[in-house]
mmCIF file with all atom_site columns, C-alpha atoms in Angstrom:
data_model
loop_
_atom_site.group_PDB
_atom_site.id
_atom_site.type_symbol
_atom_site.label_atom_id
_atom_site.label_alt_id
_atom_site.label_comp_id
_atom_site.label_asym_id
_atom_site.label_entity_id
_atom_site.label_seq_id
_atom_site.pdbx_PDB_ins_code
_atom_site.Cartn_x
_atom_site.Cartn_y
_atom_site.Cartn_z
_atom_site.occupancy
_atom_site.B_iso_or_equiv
_atom_site.pdbx_formal_charge
_atom_site.auth_seq_id
_atom_site.auth_comp_id
_atom_site.auth_asym_id
_atom_site.auth_atom_id
_atom_site.pdbx_PDB_model_num
ATOM 1   C CA . MET A 1 1   ? 0.000   0.000  0.000   1.00 86.00 ? 9   MET A CA 1
ATOM 2   C CA . THR A 1 2   ? 1.378   3.413  -1.002  1.00 94.00 ? 10  THR A CA 1
ATOM 3   C CA . ARG A 1 3   ? 2.175   5.592  2.002   1.00 97.00 ? 11  ARG A CA 1
ATOM 4   C CA . VAL A 1 4   ? 1.256   9.262  1.596   1.00 97.00 ? 12  VAL A CA 1
ATOM 5   C CA . LEU A 1 5   ? 2.410   12.055 3.900   1.00 98.00 ? 13  LEU A CA 1
ATOM 6   C CA . LEU A 1 6   ? -0.034  14.985 3.949   1.00 97.00 ? 14  LEU A CA 1
ATOM 7   C CA . VAL A 1 7   ? 1.347   18.252 5.357   1.00 96.00 ? 15  VAL A CA 1
ATOM 8   C CA . ASP A 1 8   ? -1.293  20.973 5.739   1.00 95.00 ? 16  ASP A CA 1
ATOM 9   C CA . ASP A 1 9   ? -2.280  23.197 8.656   1.00 93.00 ? 17  ASP A CA 1
ATOM 10  C CA . ASP A 1 10  ? -5.949  23.031 7.596   1.00 92.00 ? 18  ASP A CA 1
ATOM 11  C CA . VAL A 1 11  ? -7.040  20.182 9.865   1.00 93.00 ? 19  VAL A CA 1
ATOM 12  C CA . GLU A 1 12  ? -10.506 19.891 8.358   1.00 92.00 ? 20  GLU A CA 1
ATOM 13  C CA . LEU A 1 13  ? -9.212  19.728 4.784   1.00 91.00 ? 21  LEU A CA 1
ATOM 14  C CA . SER A 1 14  ? -6.509  17.264 5.801   1.00 93.00 ? 22  SER A CA 1
ATOM 15  C CA . GLY A 1 15  ? -9.134  15.013 7.338   1.00 94.00 ? 23  GLY A CA 1
ATOM 16  C CA . MET A 1 16  ? -11.281 15.090 4.223   1.00 93.00 ? 24  MET A CA 1
ATOM 17  C CA . LEU A 1 17  ? -8.342  14.389 1.915   1.00 94.00 ? 25  LEU A CA 1
ATOM 18  C CA . SER A 1 18  ? -7.047  11.626 4.179   1.00 95.00 ? 26  SER A CA 1
ATOM 19  C CA . GLU A 1 19  ? -10.429 9.923  4.194   1.00 95.00 ? 27  GLU A CA 1
ATOM 20  C CA . TYR A 1 20  ? -10.683 10.072 0.415   1.00 95.00 ? 28  TYR A CA 1
ATOM 21  C CA . LEU A 1 21  ? -7.115  8.838  -0.086  1.00 96.00 ? 29  LEU A CA 1
ATOM 22  C CA . THR A 1 22  ? -7.771  5.921  2.250   1.00 96.00 ? 30  THR A CA 1
ATOM 23  C CA . GLN A 1 23  ? -10.847 4.985  0.236   1.00 95.00 ? 31  GLN A CA 1
ATOM 24  C CA . GLU A 1 24  ? -8.663  5.040  -2.879  1.00 96.00 ? 32  GLU A CA 1
ATOM 25  C CA . GLY A 1 25  ? -6.249  2.545  -1.399  1.00 95.00 ? 33  GLY A CA 1
ATOM 26  C CA . PHE A 1 26  ? -3.557  4.826  0.041   1.00 97.00 ? 34  PHE A CA 1
ATOM 27  C CA . GLU A 1 27  ? -2.166  4.680  3.566   1.00 97.00 ? 35  GLU A CA 1
ATOM 28  C CA . THR A 1 28  ? -2.245  8.308  4.718   1.00 96.00 ? 36  THR A CA 1
ATOM 29  C CA . HIS A 1 29  ? -0.743  10.185 7.648   1.00 96.00 ? 37  HIS A CA 1
ATOM 30  C CA . ALA A 1 30  ? -1.303  13.914 8.198   1.00 96.00 ? 38  ALA A CA 1
ATOM 31  C CA . VAL A 1 31  ? 0.764   16.462 10.095  1.00 95.00 ? 39  VAL A CA 1
ATOM 32  C CA . HIS A 1 32  ? -0.129  20.115 10.445  1.00 94.00 ? 40  HIS A CA 1
ATOM 33  C CA . ASP A 1 33  ? 3.047   22.198 10.420  1.00 93.00 ? 41  ASP A CA 1
ATOM 34  C CA . GLY A 1 34  ? 6.145   22.457 8.307   1.00 94.00 ? 42  GLY A CA 1
ATOM 35  C CA . GLU A 1 35  ? 8.633   21.358 10.966  1.00 95.00 ? 43  GLU A CA 1
ATOM 36  C CA . ALA A 1 36  ? 6.729   18.119 11.580  1.00 95.00 ? 44  ALA A CA 1
ATOM 37  C CA . GLY A 1 37  ? 6.353   17.682 7.821   1.00 96.00 ? 45  GLY A CA 1
ATOM 38  C CA . VAL A 1 38  ? 10.109  17.867 7.218   1.00 97.00 ? 46  VAL A CA 1
ATOM 39  C CA . ALA A 1 39  ? 10.833  15.392 10.016  1.00 97.00 ? 47  ALA A CA 1
ATOM 40  C CA . ALA A 1 40  ? 8.236   12.945 8.698   1.00 97.00 ? 48  ALA A CA 1
ATOM 41  C CA . ALA A 1 41  ? 9.375   13.318 5.076   1.00 97.00 ? 49  ALA A CA 1
ATOM 42  C CA . LEU A 1 42  ? 12.963  12.514 6.064   1.00 97.00 ? 50  LEU A CA 1
ATOM 43  C CA . SER A 1 43  ? 11.968  9.525  8.192   1.00 96.00 ? 51  SER A CA 1
ATOM 44  C CA . GLY A 1 44  ? 11.913  7.164  5.202   1.00 94.00 ? 52  GLY A CA 1
ATOM 45  C CA . ASP A 1 45  ? 8.406   6.000  6.110   1.00 96.00 ? 53  ASP A CA 1
ATOM 46  C CA . TYR A 1 46  ? 6.595   7.478  3.091   1.00 97.00 ? 54  TYR A CA 1
ATOM 47  C CA . ASP A 1 47  ? 6.461   6.984  -0.676  1.00 96.00 ? 55  ASP A CA 1
ATOM 48  C CA . ILE A 1 48  ? 5.271   10.503 -1.537  1.00 97.00 ? 56  ILE A CA 1
ATOM 49  C CA . ALA A 1 49  ? 4.409   13.761 0.227   1.00 97.00 ? 57  ALA A CA 1
ATOM 50  C CA . VAL A 1 50  ? 1.687   16.347 -0.351  1.00 97.00 ? 58  VAL A CA 1
ATOM 51  C CA . LEU A 1 51  ? 2.927   19.695 0.940   1.00 96.00 ? 59  LEU A CA 1
ATOM 52  C CA . ASP A 1 52  ? 0.839   22.843 1.353   1.00 94.00 ? 60  ASP A CA 1
ATOM 53  C CA . VAL A 1 53  ? 2.638   26.117 0.641   1.00 93.00 ? 61  VAL A CA 1
ATOM 54  C CA . MET A 1 54  ? 0.740   28.352 3.074   1.00 91.00 ? 62  MET A CA 1
ATOM 55  C CA . MET A 1 55  ? 1.583   27.225 6.613   1.00 90.00 ? 63  MET A CA 1
ATOM 56  C CA . PRO A 1 56  ? 2.592   29.233 9.697   1.00 83.00 ? 64  PRO A CA 1
ATOM 57  C CA . VAL A 1 57  ? 6.077   29.172 11.256  1.00 84.00 ? 65  VAL A CA 1
ATOM 58  C CA . LEU A 1 58  ? 7.662   27.073 8.482   1.00 93.00 ? 66  LEU A CA 1
ATOM 59  C CA . ASN A 1 59  ? 5.939   27.415 5.120   1.00 94.00 ? 67  ASN A CA 1
ATOM 60  C CA . GLY A 1 60  ? 5.824   24.769 2.437   1.00 94.00 ? 68  GLY A CA 1
ATOM 61  C CA . VAL A 1 61  ? 8.529   26.347 0.291   1.00 94.00 ? 69  VAL A CA 1
ATOM 62  C CA . GLU A 1 62  ? 11.071  26.334 3.112   1.00 95.00 ? 70  GLU A CA 1
ATOM 63  C CA . ALA A 1 63  ? 9.946   22.848 4.154   1.00 96.00 ? 71  ALA A CA 1
ATOM 64  C CA . LEU A 1 64  ? 10.565  21.635 0.590   1.00 96.00 ? 72  LEU A CA 1
ATOM 65  C CA . ARG A 1 65  ? 13.997  23.273 0.571   1.00 96.00 ? 73  ARG A CA 1
ATOM 66  C CA . ARG A 1 66  ? 14.961  21.350 3.703   1.00 97.00 ? 74  ARG A CA 1
ATOM 67  C CA . ILE A 1 67  ? 13.572  18.081 2.350   1.00 97.00 ? 75  ILE A CA 1
ATOM 68  C CA . ARG A 1 68  ? 15.511  18.432 -0.899  1.00 95.00 ? 76  ARG A CA 1
ATOM 69  C CA . GLN A 1 69  ? 18.772  18.946 0.982   1.00 94.00 ? 77  GLN A CA 1
ATOM 70  C CA . HIS A 1 70  ? 18.563  15.333 2.114   1.00 94.00 ? 78  HIS A CA 1
ATOM 71  C CA . SER A 1 71  ? 15.937  13.434 0.115   1.00 93.00 ? 79  SER A CA 1
ATOM 72  C CA . SER A 1 72  ? 14.534  12.858 -3.366  1.00 90.00 ? 80  SER A CA 1
ATOM 73  C CA . LEU A 1 73  ? 11.127  11.852 -1.977  1.00 94.00 ? 81  LEU A CA 1
ATOM 74  C CA . PRO A 1 74  ? 8.464   12.786 -4.562  1.00 94.00 ? 82  PRO A CA 1
ATOM 75  C CA . VAL A 1 75  ? 6.640   15.936 -3.461  1.00 96.00 ? 83  VAL A CA 1
ATOM 76  C CA . LEU A 1 76  ? 3.360   17.351 -4.756  1.00 96.00 ? 84  LEU A CA 1
ATOM 77  C CA . MET A 1 77  ? 2.770   20.981 -3.757  1.00 94.00 ? 85  MET A CA 1
ATOM 78  C CA . LEU A 1 78  ? -0.612  22.499 -2.902  1.00 93.00 ? 86  LEU A CA 1
ATOM 79  C CA . THR A 1 79  ? -0.554  26.134 -4.020  1.00 89.00 ? 87  THR A CA 1
ATOM 80  C CA . ALA A 1 80  ? -3.019  29.010 -3.885  1.00 81.00 ? 88  ALA A CA 1
ATOM 81  C CA . ARG A 1 81  ? -4.854  29.320 -7.173  1.00 67.00 ? 89  ARG A CA 1
ATOM 82  C CA . GLY A 1 82  ? -3.183  31.964 -9.331  1.00 67.00 ? 90  GLY A CA 1
ATOM 83  C CA . ASP A 1 83  ? -0.098  32.259 -7.095  1.00 69.00 ? 91  ASP A CA 1
ATOM 84  C CA . ASP A 1 84  ? 2.543   31.764 -9.779  1.00 77.00 ? 92  ASP A CA 1
ATOM 85  C CA . ILE A 1 85  ? 5.473   32.854 -7.595  1.00 82.00 ? 93  ILE A CA 1
ATOM 86  C CA . ASP A 1 86  ? 5.095   30.092 -5.004  1.00 80.00 ? 94  ASP A CA 1
ATOM 87  C CA . ARG A 1 87  ? 4.363   27.629 -7.782  1.00 84.00 ? 95  ARG A CA 1
ATOM 88  C CA . VAL A 1 88  ? 7.525   28.433 -9.744  1.00 89.00 ? 96  VAL A CA 1
ATOM 89  C CA . VAL A 1 89  ? 9.714   28.577 -6.635  1.00 89.00 ? 97  VAL A CA 1
ATOM 90  C CA . GLY A 1 90  ? 8.401   25.180 -5.554  1.00 90.00 ? 98  GLY A CA 1
ATOM 91  C CA . LEU A 1 91  ? 9.200   23.650 -8.933  1.00 92.00 ? 99  LEU A CA 1
ATOM 92  C CA . GLU A 1 92  ? 12.655  25.259 -8.934  1.00 91.00 ? 100 GLU A CA 1
ATOM 93  C CA . LEU A 1 93  ? 13.351  23.680 -5.545  1.00 92.00 ? 101 LEU A CA 1
ATOM 94  C CA . GLY A 1 94  ? 12.454  20.241 -6.849  1.00 92.00 ? 102 GLY A CA 1
ATOM 95  C CA . ALA A 1 95  ? 8.711   19.742 -6.414  1.00 94.00 ? 103 ALA A CA 1
ATOM 96  C CA . ASP A 1 96  ? 7.489   17.071 -8.827  1.00 93.00 ? 104 ASP A CA 1
ATOM 97  C CA . ASP A 1 97  ? 4.195   18.793 -9.571  1.00 92.00 ? 105 ASP A CA 1
ATOM 98  C CA . TYR A 1 98  ? 1.603   21.083 -8.023  1.00 91.00 ? 106 TYR A CA 1
ATOM 99  C CA . VAL A 1 99  ? -2.158  21.281 -7.586  1.00 91.00 ? 107 VAL A CA 1
ATOM 100 C CA . PRO A 1 100 ? -3.869  24.663 -7.144  1.00 88.00 ? 108 PRO A CA 1
ATOM 101 C CA . LYS A 1 101 ? -6.162  24.991 -4.118  1.00 87.00 ? 109 LYS A CA 1
ATOM 102 C CA . PRO A 1 102 ? -9.014  24.564 -3.727  1.00 82.00 ? 110 PRO A CA 1
ATOM 103 C CA . CYS A 1 103 ? -8.677  21.199 -5.415  1.00 85.00 ? 111 CYS A CA 1
ATOM 104 C CA . THR A 1 104 ? -10.950 18.203 -5.591  1.00 89.00 ? 112 THR A CA 1
ATOM 105 C CA . PRO A 1 105 ? -9.770  14.984 -3.926  1.00 92.00 ? 113 PRO A CA 1
ATOM 106 C CA . ARG A 1 106 ? -10.189 13.283 -7.293  1.00 93.00 ? 114 ARG A CA 1
ATOM 107 C CA . GLU A 1 107 ? -7.734  15.661 -8.956  1.00 92.00 ? 115 GLU A CA 1
ATOM 108 C CA . LEU A 1 108 ? -5.239  15.189 -6.128  1.00 94.00 ? 116 LEU A CA 1
ATOM 109 C CA . VAL A 1 109 ? -5.417  11.405 -6.456  1.00 95.00 ? 117 VAL A CA 1
ATOM 110 C CA . ALA A 1 110 ? -4.937  11.629 -10.228 1.00 93.00 ? 118 ALA A CA 1
ATOM 111 C CA . ARG A 1 111 ? -1.796  13.756 -9.813  1.00 92.00 ? 119 ARG A CA 1
ATOM 112 C CA . LEU A 1 112 ? -0.398  11.460 -7.122  1.00 95.00 ? 120 LEU A CA 1
ATOM 113 C CA . ARG A 1 113 ? -0.954  8.401  -9.280  1.00 93.00 ? 121 ARG A CA 1
ATOM 114 C CA . ALA A 1 114 ? 0.677   10.087 -12.269 1.00 90.00 ? 122 ALA A CA 1
ATOM 115 C CA . ILE A 1 115 ? 3.854   10.727 -10.251 1.00 91.00 ? 123 ILE A CA 1
ATOM 116 C CA . LEU A 1 116 ? 3.897   7.230  -8.760  1.00 91.00 ? 124 LEU A CA 1
ATOM 117 C CA . ARG A 1 117 ? 3.168   5.596  -12.116 1.00 86.00 ? 125 ARG A CA 1
ATOM 118 C CA . ARG A 1 118 ? 6.162   7.082  -13.875 1.00 79.00 ? 126 ARG A CA 1
ATOM 119 C CA . MET A 1 119 ? 8.411   6.159  -10.942 1.00 77.00 ? 127 MET A CA 1
ATOM 120 C CA . ALA A 1 120 ? 7.289   2.560  -10.502 1.00 71.00 ? 128 ALA A CA 1
ATOM 121 C CA . ALA A 1 121 ? 6.426   1.347  -13.988 1.00 50.00 ? 129 ALA A CA 1
ATOM 122 C CA . PRO A 1 122 ? 9.210   1.709  -16.574 1.00 54.00 ? 130 PRO A CA 1
ATOM 123 C CA . PRO A 1 123 ? 8.509   0.408  -20.089 1.00 51.00 ? 131 PRO A CA 1
ATOM 124 C CA . PRO A 1 124 ? 8.884   -3.350 -20.632 1.00 50.00 ? 132 PRO A CA 1
ATOM 125 C CA . ALA A 1 125 ? 12.509  -4.519 -20.677 1.00 49.00 ? 133 ALA A CA 1
ATOM 126 C CA . GLU A 1 126 ? 12.311  -5.571 -24.316 1.00 51.00 ? 134 GLU A CA 1
ATOM 127 C CA . ALA A 1 127 ? 11.171  -2.073 -25.269 1.00 51.00 ? 135 ALA A CA 1
ATOM 128 C CA . GLN A 1 128 ? 14.108  -0.214 -23.738 1.00 51.00 ? 136 GLN A CA 1
ATOM 129 C CA . PRO A 1 129 ? 17.870  -0.770 -23.549 1.00 56.00 ? 137 PRO A CA 1
ATOM 130 C CA . ASP A 1 130 ? 19.664  -1.187 -20.244 1.00 81.00 ? 138 ASP A CA 1
ATOM 131 C CA . ALA A 1 131 ? 21.100  2.298  -20.626 1.00 91.00 ? 139 ALA A CA 1
ATOM 132 C CA . LEU A 1 132 ? 20.543  5.352  -22.793 1.00 93.00 ? 140 LEU A CA 1
ATOM 133 C CA . GLN A 1 133 ? 23.781  7.072  -23.816 1.00 93.00 ? 141 GLN A CA 1
ATOM 134 C CA . GLU A 1 134 ? 23.936  10.556 -25.294 1.00 94.00 ? 142 GLU A CA 1
ATOM 135 C CA . GLY A 1 135 ? 27.243  12.392 -25.140 1.00 92.00 ? 143 GLY A CA 1
ATOM 136 C CA . PRO A 1 136 ? 28.423  12.604 -21.507 1.00 95.00 ? 144 PRO A CA 1
ATOM 137 C CA . LEU A 1 137 ? 24.963  11.588 -20.238 1.00 96.00 ? 145 LEU A CA 1
ATOM 138 C CA . THR A 1 138 ? 23.950  8.038  -19.326 1.00 96.00 ? 146 THR A CA 1
ATOM 139 C CA . LEU A 1 139 ? 20.431  7.177  -18.172 1.00 96.00 ? 147 LEU A CA 1
ATOM 140 C CA . TRP A 1 140 ? 19.272  3.866  -16.709 1.00 93.00 ? 148 TRP A CA 1
ATOM 141 C CA . PRO A 1 141 ? 15.462  4.005  -17.076 1.00 91.00 ? 149 PRO A CA 1
ATOM 142 C CA . ALA A 1 142 ? 14.786  0.793  -15.157 1.00 86.00 ? 150 ALA A CA 1
ATOM 143 C CA . LYS A 1 143 ? 16.738  2.096  -12.146 1.00 87.00 ? 151 LYS A CA 1
ATOM 144 C CA . ARG A 1 144 ? 15.796  5.745  -12.762 1.00 89.00 ? 152 ARG A CA 1
ATOM 145 C CA . SER A 1 145 ? 19.376  6.808  -12.220 1.00 92.00 ? 153 SER A CA 1
ATOM 146 C CA . ALA A 1 146 ? 21.709  8.969  -14.269 1.00 95.00 ? 154 ALA A CA 1
ATOM 147 C CA . ASP A 1 147 ? 25.416  9.762  -14.676 1.00 96.00 ? 155 ASP A CA 1
ATOM 148 C CA . TRP A 1 148 ? 26.781  12.984 -16.111 1.00 96.00 ? 156 TRP A CA 1
ATOM 149 C CA . GLN A 1 149 ? 30.415  13.033 -17.212 1.00 94.00 ? 157 GLN A CA 1
ATOM 150 C CA . GLY A 1 150 ? 30.967  9.849  -15.224 1.00 93.00 ? 158 GLY A CA 1
ATOM 151 C CA . GLU A 1 151 ? 29.499  11.195 -11.970 1.00 95.00 ? 159 GLU A CA 1
ATOM 152 C CA . PRO A 1 152 ? 26.038  10.530 -10.461 1.00 95.00 ? 160 PRO A CA 1
ATOM 153 C CA . LEU A 1 153 ? 23.491  13.161 -11.510 1.00 95.00 ? 161 LEU A CA 1
ATOM 154 C CA . ALA A 1 154 ? 20.889  14.059 -8.874  1.00 92.00 ? 162 ALA A CA 1
ATOM 155 C CA . LEU A 1 155 ? 17.463  14.440 -10.484 1.00 92.00 ? 163 LEU A CA 1
ATOM 156 C CA . THR A 1 156 ? 13.930  14.581 -9.139  1.00 90.00 ? 164 THR A CA 1
ATOM 157 C CA . SER A 1 157 ? 11.531  11.988 -10.525 1.00 88.00 ? 165 SER A CA 1
ATOM 158 C CA . THR A 1 158 ? 9.985   14.574 -12.854 1.00 92.00 ? 166 THR A CA 1
ATOM 159 C CA . GLU A 1 159 ? 13.364  15.815 -14.052 1.00 94.00 ? 167 GLU A CA 1
ATOM 160 C CA . PHE A 1 160 ? 14.415  12.253 -14.837 1.00 94.00 ? 168 PHE A CA 1
ATOM 161 C CA . SER A 1 161 ? 11.222  11.583 -16.827 1.00 93.00 ? 169 SER A CA 1
ATOM 162 C CA . LEU A 1 162 ? 11.634  14.852 -18.715 1.00 95.00 ? 170 LEU A CA 1
ATOM 163 C CA . LEU A 1 163 ? 15.298  14.251 -19.508 1.00 96.00 ? 171 LEU A CA 1
ATOM 164 C CA . GLU A 1 164 ? 14.586  10.674 -20.592 1.00 95.00 ? 172 GLU A CA 1
ATOM 165 C CA . ALA A 1 165 ? 11.875  11.873 -22.994 1.00 95.00 ? 173 ALA A CA 1
ATOM 166 C CA . LEU A 1 166 ? 14.289  14.405 -24.516 1.00 97.00 ? 174 LEU A CA 1
ATOM 167 C CA . VAL A 1 167 ? 17.202  11.962 -24.796 1.00 96.00 ? 175 VAL A CA 1
ATOM 168 C CA . ARG A 1 168 ? 15.057  9.328  -26.507 1.00 95.00 ? 176 ARG A CA 1
ATOM 169 C CA . GLU A 1 169 ? 14.393  11.968 -29.187 1.00 95.00 ? 177 GLU A CA 1
ATOM 170 C CA . ALA A 1 170 ? 17.869  13.538 -29.113 1.00 95.00 ? 178 ALA A CA 1
ATOM 171 C CA . GLY A 1 171 ? 18.443  15.748 -32.125 1.00 95.00 ? 179 GLY A CA 1
ATOM 172 C CA . HIS A 1 172 ? 14.707  16.225 -32.624 1.00 96.00 ? 180 HIS A CA 1
ATOM 173 C CA . VAL A 1 173 ? 12.276  18.743 -31.174 1.00 97.00 ? 181 VAL A CA 1
ATOM 174 C CA . VAL A 1 174 ? 9.806   17.449 -28.591 1.00 96.00 ? 182 VAL A CA 1
ATOM 175 C CA . SER A 1 175 ? 6.730   19.606 -28.028 1.00 96.00 ? 183 SER A CA 1
ATOM 176 C CA . LYS A 1 176 ? 5.828   20.872 -24.570 1.00 94.00 ? 184 LYS A CA 1
ATOM 177 C CA . ALA A 1 177 ? 2.507   19.049 -24.881 1.00 94.00 ? 185 ALA A CA 1
ATOM 178 C CA . ASP A 1 178 ? 4.292   15.718 -25.402 1.00 95.00 ? 186 ASP A CA 1
ATOM 179 C CA . LEU A 1 179 ? 6.723   16.450 -22.575 1.00 95.00 ? 187 LEU A CA 1
ATOM 180 C CA . SER A 1 180 ? 3.865   17.253 -20.215 1.00 93.00 ? 188 SER A CA 1
ATOM 181 C CA . GLU A 1 181 ? 2.172   13.957 -21.004 1.00 91.00 ? 189 GLU A CA 1
ATOM 182 C CA . LYS A 1 182 ? 5.396   11.953 -20.627 1.00 88.00 ? 190 LYS A CA 1
ATOM 183 C CA . ALA A 1 183 ? 7.030   13.752 -17.696 1.00 88.00 ? 191 ALA A CA 1
ATOM 184 C CA . LEU A 1 184 ? 4.048   15.039 -15.710 1.00 87.00 ? 192 LEU A CA 1
ATOM 185 C CA . GLY A 1 185 ? 1.517   12.419 -16.725 1.00 86.00 ? 193 GLY A CA 1
ATOM 186 C CA . ARG A 1 186 ? -1.095  15.019 -17.635 1.00 88.00 ? 194 ARG A CA 1
ATOM 187 C CA . PRO A 1 187 ? -2.135  17.235 -20.547 1.00 88.00 ? 195 PRO A CA 1
ATOM 188 C CA . LEU A 1 188 ? -0.415  20.591 -20.872 1.00 88.00 ? 196 LEU A CA 1
ATOM 189 C CA . ALA A 1 189 ? -2.573  23.302 -19.318 1.00 82.00 ? 197 ALA A CA 1
ATOM 190 C CA . ARG A 1 190 ? -2.768  26.803 -20.725 1.00 81.00 ? 198 ARG A CA 1
ATOM 191 C CA . PHE A 1 191 ? -0.199  29.143 -19.145 1.00 79.00 ? 199 PHE A CA 1
ATOM 192 C CA . ASP A 1 192 ? 1.392   26.175 -17.317 1.00 84.00 ? 200 ASP A CA 1
ATOM 193 C CA . ARG A 1 193 ? 5.111   26.894 -16.831 1.00 87.00 ? 201 ARG A CA 1
ATOM 194 C CA . SER A 1 194 ? 6.003   23.601 -15.154 1.00 90.00 ? 202 SER A CA 1
ATOM 195 C CA . ILE A 1 195 ? 7.924   22.184 -18.124 1.00 93.00 ? 203 ILE A CA 1
ATOM 196 C CA . ASP A 1 196 ? 9.901   25.419 -18.554 1.00 93.00 ? 204 ASP A CA 1
ATOM 197 C CA . VAL A 1 197 ? 10.901  25.472 -14.879 1.00 93.00 ? 205 VAL A CA 1
ATOM 198 C CA . HIS A 1 198 ? 11.950  21.819 -14.854 1.00 94.00 ? 206 HIS A CA 1
ATOM 199 C CA . VAL A 1 199 ? 13.997  22.309 -18.052 1.00 95.00 ? 207 VAL A CA 1
ATOM 200 C CA . SER A 1 200 ? 15.712  25.317 -16.478 1.00 95.00 ? 208 SER A CA 1
ATOM 201 C CA . SER A 1 201 ? 16.653  23.214 -13.448 1.00 94.00 ? 209 SER A CA 1
ATOM 202 C CA . ILE A 1 202 ? 18.064  20.425 -15.636 1.00 96.00 ? 210 ILE A CA 1
ATOM 203 C CA . ARG A 1 203 ? 20.073  22.942 -17.653 1.00 96.00 ? 211 ARG A CA 1
ATOM 204 C CA . GLN A 1 204 ? 21.698  24.239 -14.482 1.00 95.00 ? 212 GLN A CA 1
ATOM 205 C CA . LYS A 1 205 ? 22.645  20.705 -13.426 1.00 95.00 ? 213 LYS A CA 1
ATOM 206 C CA . LEU A 1 206 ? 24.158  19.848 -16.820 1.00 96.00 ? 214 LEU A CA 1
ATOM 207 C CA . GLY A 1 207 ? 25.959  23.138 -17.335 1.00 95.00 ? 215 GLY A CA 1
ATOM 208 C CA . PRO A 1 208 ? 26.880  24.498 -20.785 1.00 94.00 ? 216 PRO A CA 1
ATOM 209 C CA . ARG A 1 209 ? 28.376  22.668 -23.758 1.00 93.00 ? 217 ARG A CA 1
ATOM 210 C CA . ARG A 1 210 ? 31.928  23.391 -24.863 1.00 90.00 ? 218 ARG A CA 1
ATOM 211 C CA . ASP A 1 211 ? 30.553  25.975 -27.304 1.00 91.00 ? 219 ASP A CA 1
ATOM 212 C CA . GLY A 1 212 ? 28.777  27.764 -24.441 1.00 91.00 ? 220 GLY A CA 1
ATOM 213 C CA . GLN A 1 213 ? 25.317  26.716 -25.598 1.00 93.00 ? 221 GLN A CA 1
ATOM 214 C CA . SER A 1 214 ? 22.812  24.718 -23.553 1.00 96.00 ? 222 SER A CA 1
ATOM 215 C CA . TRP A 1 215 ? 22.461  20.963 -23.959 1.00 97.00 ? 223 TRP A CA 1
ATOM 216 C CA . ILE A 1 216 ? 18.711  21.499 -24.065 1.00 97.00 ? 224 ILE A CA 1
ATOM 217 C CA . GLN A 1 217 ? 17.756  24.132 -26.606 1.00 96.00 ? 225 GLN A CA 1
ATOM 218 C CA . THR A 1 218 ? 14.472  25.970 -26.889 1.00 95.00 ? 226 THR A CA 1
ATOM 219 C CA . VAL A 1 219 ? 12.878  25.887 -30.336 1.00 93.00 ? 227 VAL A CA 1
ATOM 220 C CA . ARG A 1 220 ? 10.506  28.827 -30.187 1.00 91.00 ? 228 ARG A CA 1
ATOM 221 C CA . GLY A 1 221 ? 6.894   27.914 -30.755 1.00 89.00 ? 229 GLY A CA 1
ATOM 222 C CA . GLN A 1 222 ? 7.697   24.200 -30.997 1.00 91.00 ? 230 GLN A CA 1
ATOM 223 C CA . GLY A 1 223 ? 9.329   22.810 -27.857 1.00 95.00 ? 231 GLY A CA 1
ATOM 224 C CA . TYR A 1 224 ? 12.703  21.589 -26.631 1.00 97.00 ? 232 TYR A CA 1
ATOM 225 C CA . GLN A 1 225 ? 15.546  19.587 -28.126 1.00 97.00 ? 233 GLN A CA 1
ATOM 226 C CA . PHE A 1 226 ? 18.437  17.713 -26.505 1.00 97.00 ? 234 PHE A CA 1
ATOM 227 C CA . VAL A 1 227 ? 21.430  18.559 -28.720 1.00 95.00 ? 235 VAL A CA 1
ATOM 228 C CA . ARG A 1 228 ? 23.605  15.708 -29.962 1.00 92.00 ? 236 ARG A CA 1
ATOM 229 C CA . GLU A 1 229 ? 27.375  16.069 -29.971 1.00 80.00 ? 237 GLU A CA 1
#
């Protein structure tokens, strides 16, 4: 049974979401402040965390920052509807996805399952090689691990899925709509900047090519392309 950590200071909402998640087959535990959320997330007892941005004392953004210093636990952020700043900052810090509040329990479950699905169910072995090699990058899809220039490359689950999708089509443009489906497990929403933020984070981790250009290039109006050497 998938173990979900729910971190939200709204006790009533947490109770409702916990009840729904339990009905959907999840094992759910709720805490109601950021400090407790960080401690629980780092305990190793959970498969995924749902983290509200707006909490007193230690908000969700700072809680996520502390979690990412020590763990790659998948994190889904709950953000205020229309609050693009918190949303972008959360993604930059390594959140796997976000859901604007107020959200329906059904939407939350769908987003959680999309994250868990891409982590736990790689394509059949006969459909993918043991490793994907492109320049100094090596990806092992079955293990969801990566090396860059011979050293381990730390990626969130969403970053790995996004980079894998680009590498499989290296030298070709992949649309943001396709990347959203493959990396986020959902259709691209209008004005959704998630893909752009995740690509920016990956670019920073890879650094520039020898010619000073990015390994992942933007093709205006079309999408992104991983550049072959």
